[in-house]
Short mmCIF file of C-alpha atoms in Angstrom, two decimals:
data_model
loop_
_atom_site.label_atom_id
_atom_site.label_comp_id
_atom_site.label_asym_id
_atom_site.label_seq_id
_atom_site.Cartn_x
_atom_site.Cartn_y
_atom_site.Cartn_z
CA MET A 27 -49.13 4.89 197.17
CA ALA A 28 -51.47 6.95 195.02
CA LYS A 29 -50.70 10.59 194.28
CA TYR A 30 -53.43 12.83 195.72
CA PHE A 31 -54.47 16.08 194.03
CA ASP A 32 -56.93 18.56 195.52
CA VAL A 33 -58.45 20.27 192.46
CA HIS A 34 -60.92 23.16 192.47
CA PRO A 35 -64.28 21.85 191.18
CA GLU A 36 -65.07 24.92 189.05
CA ASN A 37 -61.65 26.39 188.22
CA PRO A 38 -59.24 23.45 188.06
CA GLN A 39 -55.56 24.40 188.38
CA GLN A 40 -53.98 24.01 184.94
CA ARG A 41 -50.60 22.93 186.28
CA THR A 42 -52.22 20.04 188.15
CA ILE A 43 -54.34 19.05 185.15
CA THR A 44 -51.22 18.99 182.95
CA ASN A 45 -49.40 16.87 185.53
CA VAL A 46 -52.26 14.37 185.73
CA ALA A 47 -52.53 14.14 181.93
CA GLU A 48 -48.81 13.43 181.65
CA ASN A 49 -49.15 10.65 184.21
CA ILE A 50 -52.11 9.14 182.34
CA ARG A 51 -50.07 9.11 179.12
CA SER A 52 -47.34 7.28 181.06
CA GLY A 53 -49.76 4.51 182.06
CA SER A 54 -51.32 5.75 185.30
CA LEU A 55 -54.76 4.70 186.51
CA VAL A 56 -56.74 7.64 187.92
CA ALA A 57 -59.79 7.97 190.16
CA TYR A 58 -61.58 11.17 189.18
CA PRO A 59 -64.87 13.03 189.76
CA THR A 60 -67.57 13.40 187.12
CA ASP A 61 -70.99 15.06 186.97
CA SER A 62 -72.61 11.86 188.31
CA CYS A 63 -70.09 10.11 190.59
CA TYR A 64 -66.42 9.13 190.72
CA ALA A 65 -64.91 7.01 187.97
CA LEU A 66 -61.76 5.04 187.23
CA GLY A 67 -59.91 6.05 184.08
CA CYS A 68 -56.83 5.36 181.98
CA GLN A 69 -55.52 6.03 178.49
CA LEU A 70 -57.45 4.39 175.67
CA GLY A 71 -54.74 1.88 174.67
CA ASN A 72 -53.59 1.08 178.21
CA ARG A 73 -54.10 -2.71 178.49
CA ASP A 74 -52.65 -2.86 181.99
CA GLY A 75 -54.96 -0.04 183.11
CA LEU A 76 -57.92 -1.90 181.63
CA SER A 77 -56.96 -5.08 183.49
CA ARG A 78 -56.58 -3.15 186.74
CA ILE A 79 -60.06 -1.60 186.38
CA ARG A 80 -61.50 -5.08 185.75
CA ALA A 81 -59.70 -6.38 188.87
CA ILE A 82 -60.77 -3.50 191.13
CA ARG A 83 -64.41 -3.81 190.06
CA ASP A 84 -64.42 -7.60 189.50
CA LEU A 85 -65.83 -7.19 185.98
CA ASP A 86 -66.38 -9.86 183.35
CA ASP A 87 -65.87 -9.44 179.60
CA ARG A 88 -69.52 -8.46 179.05
CA HIS A 89 -69.11 -5.18 180.89
CA HIS A 90 -69.55 -2.07 178.77
CA PHE A 91 -66.66 0.30 179.33
CA THR A 92 -67.21 3.98 178.63
CA LEU A 93 -65.18 6.38 176.53
CA MET A 94 -65.34 9.73 178.30
CA CYS A 95 -65.28 12.26 175.43
CA GLN A 96 -64.62 15.99 175.46
CA ASN A 97 -67.17 16.88 172.79
CA PHE A 98 -69.45 15.54 170.09
CA ALA A 99 -66.81 15.68 167.37
CA GLN A 100 -64.57 13.39 169.40
CA LEU A 101 -67.44 11.05 170.26
CA GLY A 102 -68.25 10.67 166.57
CA GLN A 103 -64.80 9.21 165.86
CA PHE A 104 -65.45 6.18 168.05
CA VAL A 105 -69.07 5.15 167.45
CA HIS A 106 -71.42 4.79 164.48
CA ILE A 107 -74.35 7.15 164.85
CA ASP A 108 -77.21 7.80 162.40
CA ASN A 109 -79.14 11.05 162.04
CA ASP A 110 -82.03 10.19 164.37
CA VAL A 111 -79.76 8.96 167.12
CA PHE A 112 -77.44 11.92 166.53
CA ARG A 113 -80.23 14.38 167.31
CA THR A 114 -81.29 12.50 170.44
CA VAL A 115 -77.76 12.18 171.82
CA LYS A 116 -76.86 15.75 170.89
CA ALA A 117 -79.87 17.09 172.82
CA SER A 118 -78.73 15.22 175.94
CA THR A 119 -75.06 16.17 176.02
CA PRO A 120 -73.07 17.18 177.89
CA GLY A 121 -74.80 15.49 180.80
CA GLN A 122 -75.39 12.50 183.03
CA TYR A 123 -75.97 9.96 180.27
CA THR A 124 -73.98 7.07 178.82
CA PHE A 125 -74.95 5.89 175.34
CA ILE A 126 -74.22 2.38 174.04
CA LEU A 127 -73.52 2.37 170.32
CA ALA A 128 -71.75 0.28 167.68
CA ALA A 129 -68.03 0.99 167.85
CA THR A 130 -65.81 2.11 164.99
CA LYS A 131 -62.42 0.57 164.24
CA GLU A 132 -60.83 3.33 166.34
CA VAL A 133 -61.89 1.47 169.50
CA PRO A 134 -59.46 -1.22 170.72
CA ARG A 135 -61.00 -4.68 170.45
CA GLN A 136 -60.49 -5.50 174.13
CA LEU A 137 -62.93 -2.69 175.06
CA LEU A 138 -65.80 -4.02 172.98
CA HIS A 139 -68.71 -6.11 174.18
CA PRO A 140 -67.69 -9.56 172.82
CA LYS A 141 -70.94 -10.25 170.99
CA LYS A 142 -72.38 -6.84 170.19
CA LYS A 143 -69.12 -5.01 169.28
CA THR A 144 -70.46 -2.00 171.14
CA VAL A 145 -69.00 0.53 173.57
CA GLY A 146 -70.36 3.17 175.93
CA VAL A 147 -69.71 6.85 175.23
CA ARG A 148 -70.49 9.99 177.14
CA ILE A 149 -69.72 13.71 177.34
CA PRO A 150 -69.51 14.86 180.97
CA ASP A 151 -70.66 18.22 182.27
CA HIS A 152 -67.90 18.73 184.86
CA PRO A 153 -65.14 21.38 184.63
CA VAL A 154 -62.38 19.13 186.01
CA VAL A 155 -63.05 16.27 183.58
CA GLN A 156 -63.47 18.66 180.67
CA ALA A 157 -60.13 20.30 181.48
CA LEU A 158 -58.45 16.90 181.69
CA LEU A 159 -59.96 15.70 178.40
CA ALA A 160 -58.91 18.93 176.69
CA GLU A 161 -55.34 18.42 177.92
CA LEU A 162 -55.28 14.75 176.87
CA GLY A 163 -56.76 15.41 173.42
CA GLU A 164 -58.38 11.96 173.40
CA PRO A 165 -61.10 10.07 175.30
CA LEU A 166 -60.47 8.62 178.73
CA LEU A 167 -61.30 4.92 179.08
CA SER A 168 -63.57 4.86 182.12
CA SER A 169 -65.78 2.85 184.45
CA THR A 170 -67.87 3.91 187.45
CA LEU A 171 -65.96 3.58 190.73
CA LEU A 172 -68.33 1.01 192.18
CA LEU A 173 -66.59 -1.67 194.23
CA PRO A 174 -67.80 -5.30 194.27
CA ASP A 175 -70.68 -6.04 196.66
CA GLU A 176 -71.26 -2.34 197.41
CA ALA A 177 -74.56 -0.63 196.64
CA GLU A 178 -73.20 2.85 195.91
CA PRO A 179 -70.07 4.24 194.23
CA LEU A 180 -67.33 5.83 196.32
CA THR A 181 -67.78 9.60 196.28
CA GLN A 182 -65.22 11.10 198.70
CA GLY A 183 -61.69 11.64 197.42
CA TRP A 184 -60.07 11.00 200.83
CA GLU A 185 -61.96 7.71 201.20
CA ILE A 186 -60.91 6.60 197.71
CA LYS A 187 -57.31 7.44 198.63
CA GLU A 188 -57.57 5.36 201.81
CA ARG A 189 -59.27 2.34 200.27
CA LEU A 190 -57.54 2.18 196.89
CA ASP A 191 -54.15 3.63 197.82
CA HIS A 192 -52.25 0.67 196.37
CA GLU A 193 -54.61 -0.06 193.48
CA VAL A 194 -54.77 3.30 191.67
CA ASP A 195 -51.95 5.72 190.85
CA ILE A 196 -53.79 9.05 191.15
CA VAL A 197 -56.79 10.37 193.06
CA ILE A 198 -58.32 13.70 192.03
CA ASP A 199 -60.40 15.21 194.82
CA SER A 200 -62.85 17.94 193.78
CA GLY A 201 -65.35 17.41 196.56
CA ASP A 202 -68.47 15.27 196.69
CA CYS A 203 -70.02 14.72 193.25
CA GLY A 204 -72.90 12.41 194.22
CA THR A 205 -73.48 8.68 194.37
CA GLU A 206 -75.85 8.14 191.46
CA PRO A 207 -74.23 6.81 188.26
CA THR A 208 -75.28 7.88 184.79
CA THR A 209 -78.47 6.86 183.04
CA VAL A 210 -77.53 4.33 180.34
CA ILE A 211 -79.32 4.35 176.98
CA ASP A 212 -78.67 1.55 174.46
CA PHE A 213 -79.18 2.39 170.76
CA SER A 214 -77.22 -0.58 169.42
CA ASN A 215 -80.23 -2.75 168.48
CA GLY A 216 -81.88 -0.11 166.31
CA GLU A 217 -84.35 0.84 169.03
CA LEU A 218 -83.92 2.89 172.18
CA GLU A 219 -83.60 0.85 175.38
CA ILE A 220 -83.14 2.31 178.87
CA VAL A 221 -80.62 -0.07 180.41
CA ARG A 222 -80.09 1.80 183.68
CA ARG A 223 -82.05 4.62 185.27
CA GLY A 224 -79.57 6.90 186.99
CA ALA A 225 -78.71 10.57 187.40
CA GLY A 226 -79.95 11.64 183.95
CA ASP A 227 -83.67 12.35 183.50
CA THR A 228 -85.24 9.53 181.44
CA SER A 229 -88.47 11.34 180.57
CA ARG A 230 -87.08 12.60 177.25
CA PHE A 231 -86.52 8.99 176.16
CA GLU A 232 -89.96 7.66 177.12
#
């Protein structure tokens, strides 16, 4: 059964955040709220966690996983980013955007798109996730909590607990955070491509 934590959406309890971070370091898979919708997350090098996310979401090896980063300095350790792209991404973070970029050697190979060698990165604008990332001191390997054959992501903590009780280890409930996933922008081919129109405003990229 998954551990269930009720966390304040604006002032997350530090003791709970510390507890969750310790569990993630020990291999736990967590369902957590973001500024767009709920996500599944585990520690960066957690192969079992990665396999469990793939199984829950029925993902193939072409899926772009996302590294949820605390800040721009951390993001820059895991992707290659030139000056023009830097300015564009910087102006849009933190926020409801995921950026696909060429990965550095810091990213485990099993996370990369098999042909492009790319990975998704984003900096969320949500107090609970920011507190968790600060406590972890590293990115959280993540994927939108969208179940197979369903049109919208799960967005209620109690429902996630009921439906995924034996598939995740932790559920963080901070209230409803919406059903629209992030806008995805791909910079990996040298030109900007809007891959998915989501919660983030695309007008600045058009």
